[in-house]
Amino acid sequence: MATSIAGSRAAGDEYLELLKDCLTGAMYDESAWKLIDGSYTGRFRITKEIRKWFLKALAKRGLRLVKANEFDAEKRAEGMDWPLFGYTMVGRKRLDQLQLAIEQIAAEGIQGDLLEAGVWRGGASLFMKATLNRLGLGDRKLWLADSFEGLPRPKQAADTKHRGHDLSNCDFLKVPQEDVVALFERFGLLDDNVKFLKGWFCDSLPTAQTGPLALLRLDGDLYESTMDILKPLYSKVVPGGFVVVDDFYTWAGCRDAIHEFRETHQINAEIHRIDASGAFWRVPLASSSAARAA
Ligand SMILES: C[S@@+](CC[C@H](N)C(=O)[O-])C[C@H]1O[C@@H](n2cnc3c(N)ncnc32)[C@H](O)[C@@H]1O
């Protein structure tokens, strides 16, 4: 049974709070803007704020920039939109949960690296790095795994049976590794403990040279991607460590993968709800190695 942690928002560190607003794009009205393709129907109003040269550049690519809605702060906090100017799709509540988890890792002395599989523009990973540094844990390795060229074309029935789950052609989701590196540099957070694992999860993760993991964050949307993360990495999550699933309540394929994996490996740890989409559980302290040997 899922329980809610809503309302347990971490607070008190102005730098991290400001970072959340910045990374989620919540401080910019422009976050509500949307890019749509050449099939523009006139349903949306082109914003006046856009400079002419920018519109022309977009038009050349068959794109228009439109203001679909006024900024919806609640939607952004829940991470239920794709912010045009934010650095993470994850909303504030999922960043709050990451902060709480890392604070618990520090307070309880849980050893291990942190890994996000599915980083997009890198904002959630960057927030993890900032929190680690803030807590004096900057020597922990932070691994960022992504194709850096978007989602794969779904192959498995668990994904193809869901309409709209093929996002392999979605350019918005294709963010090159150089852009993520540049983001870390821009925020002064790039150092030798930030490690990149480029490639499809099924290729990059089984041979990844990570140590034990204190936190594993899954954000690959699909059943296939979720399984490709869990199979090689779950057994690396230490007792007391966190398994955070970004898409648990919003992507049926991801949820199916989680249920199937937990059932196969007899994982009974309670699933906690974060917000409209995210969930997490902690590997029990007394978890047997048999259950964890995925
Ligand atoms: C929803 S985005 C991640 C959002 C991100 N965590 C954030 O903070 O905004 C999903 C990411 O997963 C990556 N991805 C999905 N499936 C993958 C796979 N099988 N192998 C490698 N990358 C994958 C995509 O390239 C994309 O960057």
PDB file of C-alpha atoms and ligand atoms in Angstrom, residues 87-90 116-125 145-152 173 199-201 217 219-222 225 228, ligand 1:
ATOM      1  CA  TYR A  87      16.404  21.982 -16.318  1.00  0.00           C
ATOM      2  CA  THR A  88      14.325  19.134 -14.929  1.00  0.00           C
ATOM      3  CA  MET A  89      10.837  17.806 -15.588  1.00  0.00           C
ATOM      4  CA  VAL A  90      10.744  16.671 -12.013  1.00  0.00           C
ATOM      5  CA  GLU A 116      20.204   8.605 -11.875  1.00  0.00           C
ATOM      6  CA  ALA A 117      19.219   6.602 -14.958  1.00  0.00           C
ATOM      7  CA  GLY A 118      17.336   8.927 -17.296  1.00  0.00           C
ATOM      8  CA  VAL A 119      18.710  12.455 -16.811  1.00  0.00           C
ATOM      9  CA  TRP A 120      17.312  14.518 -19.728  1.00  0.00           C
ATOM     10  CA  ARG A 121      18.732  18.066 -19.154  1.00  0.00           C
ATOM     11  CA  GLY A 122      20.333  16.954 -15.898  1.00  0.00           C
ATOM     12  CA  GLY A 123      18.465  19.125 -13.374  1.00  0.00           C
ATOM     13  CA  ALA A 124      17.527  16.393 -10.886  1.00  0.00           C
ATOM     14  CA  SER A 125      21.065  14.987 -10.955  1.00  0.00           C
ATOM     15  CA  ALA A 145      23.187   7.308 -17.166  1.00  0.00           C
ATOM     16  CA  ASP A 146      21.399   8.187 -20.387  1.00  0.00           C
ATOM     17  CA  SER A 147      21.483   7.534 -24.103  1.00  0.00           C
ATOM     18  CA  PHE A 148      21.750  11.324 -24.424  1.00  0.00           C
ATOM     19  CA  GLU A 149      19.696  10.797 -27.574  1.00  0.00           C
ATOM     20  CA  GLY A 150      16.236  10.211 -26.170  1.00  0.00           C
ATOM     21  CA  LEU A 151      14.103   7.141 -25.604  1.00  0.00           C
ATOM     22  CA  PRO A 152      14.420   3.867 -27.503  1.00  0.00           C
ATOM     23  CA  LEU A 173      13.732  14.404 -25.031  1.00  0.00           C
ATOM     24  CA  GLY A 199      24.444   4.578 -24.031  1.00  0.00           C
ATOM     25  CA  TRP A 200      21.283   2.500 -23.887  1.00  0.00           C
ATOM     26  CA  PHE A 201      20.779   1.211 -20.357  1.00  0.00           C
ATOM     27  CA  ARG A 217      16.800   6.994  -9.218  1.00  0.00           C
ATOM     28  CA  ASP A 219      13.531   7.852 -14.725  1.00  0.00           C
ATOM     29  CA  GLY A 220      13.396   5.972 -18.021  1.00  0.00           C
ATOM     30  CA  ASP A 221       9.599   5.988 -18.446  1.00  0.00           C
ATOM     31  CA  LEU A 222       9.219   2.646 -20.228  1.00  0.00           C
ATOM     32  CA  SER A 225      14.024   0.950 -19.618  1.00  0.00           C
ATOM     33  CA  ASP A 228      17.112  -2.501 -17.895  1.00  0.00           C
TER      34      ASP A 228
HETATM   35  C1  LIG B   1      11.745  11.736 -18.648  1.00  0.00           C
HETATM   36  S1  LIG B   1      13.395  11.927 -19.142  1.00  0.00           S
HETATM   37  C2  LIG B   1      14.274  12.065 -17.609  1.00  0.00           C
HETATM   38  C3  LIG B   1      13.923  13.315 -16.827  1.00  0.00           C
HETATM   39  C4  LIG B   1      15.003  13.775 -15.881  1.00  0.00           C
HETATM   40  N1  LIG B   1      15.281  12.838 -14.825  1.00  0.00           N
HETATM   41  C5  LIG B   1      14.711  15.123 -15.294  1.00  0.00           C
HETATM   42  O1  LIG B   1      15.200  15.395 -14.192  1.00  0.00           O
HETATM   43  O2  LIG B   1      14.037  15.930 -15.937  1.00  0.00           O
HETATM   44  C6  LIG B   1      13.813  10.295 -19.650  1.00  0.00           C
HETATM   45  C7  LIG B   1      15.278  10.154 -20.046  1.00  0.00           C
HETATM   46  O3  LIG B   1      15.565   8.756 -20.094  1.00  0.00           O
HETATM   47  C8  LIG B   1      16.401   8.471 -21.187  1.00  0.00           C
HETATM   48  N2  LIG B   1      16.145   7.056 -21.523  1.00  0.00           N
HETATM   49  C9  LIG B   1      14.953   6.409 -21.500  1.00  0.00           C
HETATM   50  N3  LIG B   1      15.098   5.105 -21.778  1.00  0.00           N
HETATM   51  C10 LIG B   1      16.434   4.915 -21.970  1.00  0.00           C
HETATM   52  C11 LIG B   1      17.223   3.759 -22.257  1.00  0.00           C
HETATM   53  N4  LIG B   1      16.658   2.565 -22.406  1.00  0.00           N
HETATM   54  N5  LIG B   1      18.556   3.908 -22.353  1.00  0.00           N
HETATM   55  C12 LIG B   1      19.131   5.129 -22.188  1.00  0.00           C
HETATM   56  N6  LIG B   1      18.437   6.269 -21.917  1.00  0.00           N
HETATM   57  C13 LIG B   1      17.103   6.160 -21.800  1.00  0.00           C
HETATM   58  C14 LIG B   1      16.017   9.491 -22.248  1.00  0.00           C
HETATM   59  O4  LIG B   1      17.095   9.768 -23.099  1.00  0.00           O
HETATM   60  C15 LIG B   1      15.628  10.708 -21.400  1.00  0.00           C
HETATM   61  O5  LIG B   1      16.719  11.590 -21.250  1.00  0.00           O
END
